[in-house]
Short mmCIF file of N, CA and C in Angstrom, two decimals:
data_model
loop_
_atom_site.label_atom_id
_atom_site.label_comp_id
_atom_site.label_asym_id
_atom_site.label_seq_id
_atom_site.Cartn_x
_atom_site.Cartn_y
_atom_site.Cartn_z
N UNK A 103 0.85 -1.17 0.00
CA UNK A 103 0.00 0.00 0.00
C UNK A 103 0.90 1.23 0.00
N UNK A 104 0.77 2.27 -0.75
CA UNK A 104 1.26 3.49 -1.08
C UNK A 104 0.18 4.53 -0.08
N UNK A 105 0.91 5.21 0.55
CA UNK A 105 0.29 6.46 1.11
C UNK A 105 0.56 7.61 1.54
N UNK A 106 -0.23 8.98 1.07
CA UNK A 106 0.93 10.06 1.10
C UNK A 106 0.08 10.44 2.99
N UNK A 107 1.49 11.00 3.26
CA UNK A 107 1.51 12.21 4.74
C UNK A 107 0.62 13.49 4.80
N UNK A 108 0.68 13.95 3.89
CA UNK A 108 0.00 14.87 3.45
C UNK A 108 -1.42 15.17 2.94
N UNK A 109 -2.17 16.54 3.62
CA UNK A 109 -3.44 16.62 3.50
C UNK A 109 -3.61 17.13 2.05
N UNK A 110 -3.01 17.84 1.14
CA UNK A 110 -3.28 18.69 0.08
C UNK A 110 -2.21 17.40 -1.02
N UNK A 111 -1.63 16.13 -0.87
CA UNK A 111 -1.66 15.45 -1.74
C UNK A 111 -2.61 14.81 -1.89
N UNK A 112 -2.24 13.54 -2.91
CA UNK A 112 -3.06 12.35 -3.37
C UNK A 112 -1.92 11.22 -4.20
N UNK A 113 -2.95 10.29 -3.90
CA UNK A 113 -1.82 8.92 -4.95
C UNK A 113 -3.02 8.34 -5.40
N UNK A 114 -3.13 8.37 -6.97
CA UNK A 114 -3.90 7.62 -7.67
C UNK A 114 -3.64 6.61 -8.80
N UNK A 115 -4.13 5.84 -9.22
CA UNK A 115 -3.59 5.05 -10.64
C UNK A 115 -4.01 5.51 -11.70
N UNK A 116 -3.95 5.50 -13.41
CA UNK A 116 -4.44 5.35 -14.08
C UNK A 116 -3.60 5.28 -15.11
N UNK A 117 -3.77 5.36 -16.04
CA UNK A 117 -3.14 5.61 -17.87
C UNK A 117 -1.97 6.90 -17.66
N UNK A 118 -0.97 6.65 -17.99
CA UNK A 118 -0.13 7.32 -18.52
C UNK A 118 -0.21 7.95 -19.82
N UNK A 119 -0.71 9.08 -19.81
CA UNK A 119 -0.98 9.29 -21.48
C UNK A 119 -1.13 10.99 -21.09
N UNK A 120 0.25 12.30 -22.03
CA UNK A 120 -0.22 13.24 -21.28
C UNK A 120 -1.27 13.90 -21.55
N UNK A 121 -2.11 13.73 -22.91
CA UNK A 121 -4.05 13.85 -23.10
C UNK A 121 -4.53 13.64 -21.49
N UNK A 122 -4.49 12.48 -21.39
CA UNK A 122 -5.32 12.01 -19.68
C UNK A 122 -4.88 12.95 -19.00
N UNK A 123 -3.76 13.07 -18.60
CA UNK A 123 -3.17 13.91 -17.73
C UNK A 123 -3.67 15.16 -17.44
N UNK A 124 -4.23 15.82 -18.68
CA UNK A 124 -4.45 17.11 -18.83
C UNK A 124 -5.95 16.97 -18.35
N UNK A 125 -6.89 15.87 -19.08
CA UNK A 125 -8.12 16.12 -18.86
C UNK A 125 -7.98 15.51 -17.12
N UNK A 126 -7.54 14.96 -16.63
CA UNK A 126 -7.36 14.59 -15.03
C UNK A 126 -7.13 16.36 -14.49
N UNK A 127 -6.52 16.97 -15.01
CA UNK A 127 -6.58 18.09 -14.34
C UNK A 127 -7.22 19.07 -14.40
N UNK A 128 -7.83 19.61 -15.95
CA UNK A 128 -9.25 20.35 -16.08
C UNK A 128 -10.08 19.93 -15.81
N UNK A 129 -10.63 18.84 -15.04
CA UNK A 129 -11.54 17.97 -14.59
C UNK A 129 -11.72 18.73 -13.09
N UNK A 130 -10.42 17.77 -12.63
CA UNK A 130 -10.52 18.67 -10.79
C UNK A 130 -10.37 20.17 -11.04
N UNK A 131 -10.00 21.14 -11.82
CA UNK A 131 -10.37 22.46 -11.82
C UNK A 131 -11.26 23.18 -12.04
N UNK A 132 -12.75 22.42 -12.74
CA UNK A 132 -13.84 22.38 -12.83
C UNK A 132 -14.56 22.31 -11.63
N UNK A 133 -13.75 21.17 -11.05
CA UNK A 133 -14.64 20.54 -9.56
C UNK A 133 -14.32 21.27 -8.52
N UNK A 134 -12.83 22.06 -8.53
CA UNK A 134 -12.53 22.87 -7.65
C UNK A 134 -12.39 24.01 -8.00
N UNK A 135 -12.72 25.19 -8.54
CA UNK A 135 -12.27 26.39 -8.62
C UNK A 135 -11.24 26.96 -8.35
N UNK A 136 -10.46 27.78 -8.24
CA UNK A 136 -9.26 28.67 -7.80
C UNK A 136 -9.96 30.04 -7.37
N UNK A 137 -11.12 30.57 -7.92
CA UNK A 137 -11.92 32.03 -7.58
C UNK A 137 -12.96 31.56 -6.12
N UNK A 138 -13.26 30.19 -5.91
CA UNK A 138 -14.29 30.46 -4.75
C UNK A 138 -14.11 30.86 -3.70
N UNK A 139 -14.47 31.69 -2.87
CA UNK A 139 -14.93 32.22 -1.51
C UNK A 139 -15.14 31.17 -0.43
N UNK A 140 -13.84 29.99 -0.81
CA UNK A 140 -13.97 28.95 0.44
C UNK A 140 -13.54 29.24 2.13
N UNK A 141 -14.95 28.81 2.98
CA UNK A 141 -14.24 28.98 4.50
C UNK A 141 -13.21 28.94 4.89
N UNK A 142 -12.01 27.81 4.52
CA UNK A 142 -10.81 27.82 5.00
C UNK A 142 -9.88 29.01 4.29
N UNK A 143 -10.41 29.83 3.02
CA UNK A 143 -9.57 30.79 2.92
C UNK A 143 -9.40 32.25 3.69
N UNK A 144 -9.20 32.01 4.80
CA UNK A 144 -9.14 32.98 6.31
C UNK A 144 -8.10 33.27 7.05
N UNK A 145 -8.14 33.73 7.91
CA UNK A 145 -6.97 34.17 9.10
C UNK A 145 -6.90 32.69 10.16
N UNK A 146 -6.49 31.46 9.86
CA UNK A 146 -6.18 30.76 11.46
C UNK A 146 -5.24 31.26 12.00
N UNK A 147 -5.71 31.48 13.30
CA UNK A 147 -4.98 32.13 14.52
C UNK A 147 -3.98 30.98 14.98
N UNK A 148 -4.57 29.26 14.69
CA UNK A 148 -3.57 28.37 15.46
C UNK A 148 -2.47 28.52 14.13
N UNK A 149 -2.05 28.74 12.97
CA UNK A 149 -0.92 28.40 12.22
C UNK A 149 -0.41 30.54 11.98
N UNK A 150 -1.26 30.75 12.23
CA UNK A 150 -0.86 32.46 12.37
C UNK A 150 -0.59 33.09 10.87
N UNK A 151 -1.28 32.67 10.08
CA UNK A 151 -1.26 33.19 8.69
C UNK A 151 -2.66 32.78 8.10
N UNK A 152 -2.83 33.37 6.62
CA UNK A 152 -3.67 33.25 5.89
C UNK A 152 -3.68 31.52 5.08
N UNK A 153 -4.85 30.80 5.52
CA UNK A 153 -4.97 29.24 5.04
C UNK A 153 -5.42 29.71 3.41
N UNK A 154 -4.60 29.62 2.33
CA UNK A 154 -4.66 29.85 0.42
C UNK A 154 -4.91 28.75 0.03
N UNK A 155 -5.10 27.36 1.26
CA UNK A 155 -4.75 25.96 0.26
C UNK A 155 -6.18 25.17 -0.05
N UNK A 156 -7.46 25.60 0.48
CA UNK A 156 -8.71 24.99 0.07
C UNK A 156 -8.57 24.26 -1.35
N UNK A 157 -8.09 24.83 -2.09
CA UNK A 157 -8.31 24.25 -3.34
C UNK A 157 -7.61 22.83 -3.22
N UNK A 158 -6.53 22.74 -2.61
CA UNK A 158 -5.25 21.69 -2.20
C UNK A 158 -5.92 20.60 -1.52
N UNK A 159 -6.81 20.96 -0.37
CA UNK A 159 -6.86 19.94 0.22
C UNK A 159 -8.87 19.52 -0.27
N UNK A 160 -9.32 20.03 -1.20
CA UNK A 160 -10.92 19.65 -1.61
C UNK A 160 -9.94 18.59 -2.98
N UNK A 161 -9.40 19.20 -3.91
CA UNK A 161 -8.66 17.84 -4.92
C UNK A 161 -8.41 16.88 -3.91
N UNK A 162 -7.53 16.64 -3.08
CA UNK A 162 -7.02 15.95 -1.88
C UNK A 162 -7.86 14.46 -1.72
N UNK A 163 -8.94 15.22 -1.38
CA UNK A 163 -10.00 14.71 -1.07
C UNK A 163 -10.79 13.93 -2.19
N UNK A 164 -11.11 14.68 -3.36
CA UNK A 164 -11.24 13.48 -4.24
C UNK A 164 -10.03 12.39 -5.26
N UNK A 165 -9.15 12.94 -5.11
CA UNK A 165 -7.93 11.83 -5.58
C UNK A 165 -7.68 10.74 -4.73
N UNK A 166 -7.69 11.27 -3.28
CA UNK A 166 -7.59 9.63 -2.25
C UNK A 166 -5.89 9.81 -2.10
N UNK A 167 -5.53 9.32 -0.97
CA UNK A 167 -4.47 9.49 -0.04
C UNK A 167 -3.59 8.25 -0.40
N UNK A 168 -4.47 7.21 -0.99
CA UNK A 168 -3.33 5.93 -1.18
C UNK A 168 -3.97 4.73 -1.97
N UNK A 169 -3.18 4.11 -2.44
CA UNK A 169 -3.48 3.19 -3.20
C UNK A 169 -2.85 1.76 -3.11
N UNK A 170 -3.87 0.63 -3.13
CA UNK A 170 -3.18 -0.76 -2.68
C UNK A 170 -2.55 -1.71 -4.07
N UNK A 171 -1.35 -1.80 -4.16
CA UNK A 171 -0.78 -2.57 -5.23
C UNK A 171 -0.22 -3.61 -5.00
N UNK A 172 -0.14 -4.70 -5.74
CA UNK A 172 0.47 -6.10 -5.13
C UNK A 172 1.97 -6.32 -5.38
N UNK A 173 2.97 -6.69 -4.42
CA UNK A 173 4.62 -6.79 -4.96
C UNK A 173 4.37 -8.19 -5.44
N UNK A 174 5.71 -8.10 -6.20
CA UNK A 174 6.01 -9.44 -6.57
C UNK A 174 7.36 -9.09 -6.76
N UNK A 175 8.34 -10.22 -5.83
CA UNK A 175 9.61 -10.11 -6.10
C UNK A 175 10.19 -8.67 -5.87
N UNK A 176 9.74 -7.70 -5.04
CA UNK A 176 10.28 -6.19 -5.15
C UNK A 176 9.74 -5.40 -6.37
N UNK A 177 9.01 -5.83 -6.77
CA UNK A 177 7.63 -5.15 -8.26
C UNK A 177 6.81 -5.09 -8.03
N UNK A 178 6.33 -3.78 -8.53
CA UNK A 178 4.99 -3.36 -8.28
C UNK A 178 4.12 -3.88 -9.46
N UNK A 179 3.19 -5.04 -9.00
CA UNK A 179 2.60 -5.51 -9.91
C UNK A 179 1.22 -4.53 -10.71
N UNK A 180 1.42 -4.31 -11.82
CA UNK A 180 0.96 -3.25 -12.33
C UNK A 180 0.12 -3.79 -14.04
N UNK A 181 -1.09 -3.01 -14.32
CA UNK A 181 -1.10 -3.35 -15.64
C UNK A 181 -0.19 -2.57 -17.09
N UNK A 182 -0.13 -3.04 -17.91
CA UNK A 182 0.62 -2.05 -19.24
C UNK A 182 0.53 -1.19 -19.18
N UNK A 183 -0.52 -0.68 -18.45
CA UNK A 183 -1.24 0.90 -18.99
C UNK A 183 -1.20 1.77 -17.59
N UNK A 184 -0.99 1.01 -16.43
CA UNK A 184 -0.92 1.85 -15.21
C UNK A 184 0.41 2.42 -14.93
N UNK A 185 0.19 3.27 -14.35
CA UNK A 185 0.56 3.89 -13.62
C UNK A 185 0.36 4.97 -12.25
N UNK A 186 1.71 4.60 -10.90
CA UNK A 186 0.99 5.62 -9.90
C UNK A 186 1.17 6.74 -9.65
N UNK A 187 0.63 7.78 -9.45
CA UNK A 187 0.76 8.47 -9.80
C UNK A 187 0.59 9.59 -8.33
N UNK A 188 1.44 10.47 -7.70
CA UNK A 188 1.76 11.25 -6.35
C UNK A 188 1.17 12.53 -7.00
N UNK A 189 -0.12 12.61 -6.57
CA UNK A 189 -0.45 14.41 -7.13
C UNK A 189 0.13 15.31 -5.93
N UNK A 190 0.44 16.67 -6.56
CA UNK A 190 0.91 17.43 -5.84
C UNK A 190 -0.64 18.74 -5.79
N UNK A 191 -0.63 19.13 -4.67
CA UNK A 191 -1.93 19.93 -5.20
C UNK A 191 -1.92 21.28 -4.47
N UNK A 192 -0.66 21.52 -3.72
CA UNK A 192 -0.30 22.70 -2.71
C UNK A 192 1.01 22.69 -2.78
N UNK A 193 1.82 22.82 -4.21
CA UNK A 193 3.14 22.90 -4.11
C UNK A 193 4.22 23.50 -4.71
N UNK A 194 5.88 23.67 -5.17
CA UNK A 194 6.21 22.39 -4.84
C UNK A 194 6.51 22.65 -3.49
N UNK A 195 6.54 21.56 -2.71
CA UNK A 195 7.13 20.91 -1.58
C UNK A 195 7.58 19.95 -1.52
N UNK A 196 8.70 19.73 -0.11
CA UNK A 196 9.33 18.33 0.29
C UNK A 196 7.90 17.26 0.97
N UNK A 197 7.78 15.95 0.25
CA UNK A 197 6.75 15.48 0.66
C UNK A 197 7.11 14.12 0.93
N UNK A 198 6.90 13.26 1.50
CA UNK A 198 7.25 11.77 1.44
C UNK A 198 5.72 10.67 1.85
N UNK A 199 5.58 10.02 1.19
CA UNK A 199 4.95 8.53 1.29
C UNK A 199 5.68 7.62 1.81
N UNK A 200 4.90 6.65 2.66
CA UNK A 200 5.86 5.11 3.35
C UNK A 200 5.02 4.40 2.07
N UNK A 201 5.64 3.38 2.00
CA UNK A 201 5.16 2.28 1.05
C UNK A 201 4.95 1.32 2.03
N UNK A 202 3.85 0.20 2.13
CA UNK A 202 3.54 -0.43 3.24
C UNK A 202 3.43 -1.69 2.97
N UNK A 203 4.09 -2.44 3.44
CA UNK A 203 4.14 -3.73 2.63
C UNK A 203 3.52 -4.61 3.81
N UNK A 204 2.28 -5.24 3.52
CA UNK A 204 1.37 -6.17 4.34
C UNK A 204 1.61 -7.73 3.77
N UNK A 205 1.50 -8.76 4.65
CA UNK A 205 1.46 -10.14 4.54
C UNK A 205 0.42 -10.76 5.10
#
């Protein structure tokens, strides 16, 4: 299992293709705006600055935090066409995922 630390990433699978890529991202910019008047874009007093990242952590939220893949031999067993894929959605930043290997 792949999973990111982070609230404003995501780890998802799909097609490698950069067409997809693009419509994967005018998709969530549709779904999320950059102009809305979201609650979290305010003054928190506990981090002592202005929260800019609503948009970061609503994608977040529909991409999903992690994804379960099967090893084989130290390989990520995968189809032709997959790939995983670490969205960044509040960045760049230093970010890290554990990879979780269950038996």
């Amino acid at each position: 299992m792949l999973v990111t630390k982070h609230t404003t990433t995501g780890i998802t699978v799909n097609e490698s293709l950069e067409c997809l890529e693009q419509d994967i991202e005018n998709l969530l910019a549709e779904l999320v705006p950059e102009d809305k008047p979201y609650h979290h874009a305010r003054m928190l007093r506990d981090y002592g600055s202005t929260a800019g990242n609503a948009t970061g952590h609503l994608k977040s939220l529909l991409c999903g935090n992690h994804c379960h893949i099967p090893l084989q031999n130290g390989e990520l067993i995968v189809g032709d066409a997959q790939q995983v894929y670490f969205c960044e959605f509040d960045g760049p930043a230093k970010r890290t995922y554990p990879i979780i290997v269950e038996t």
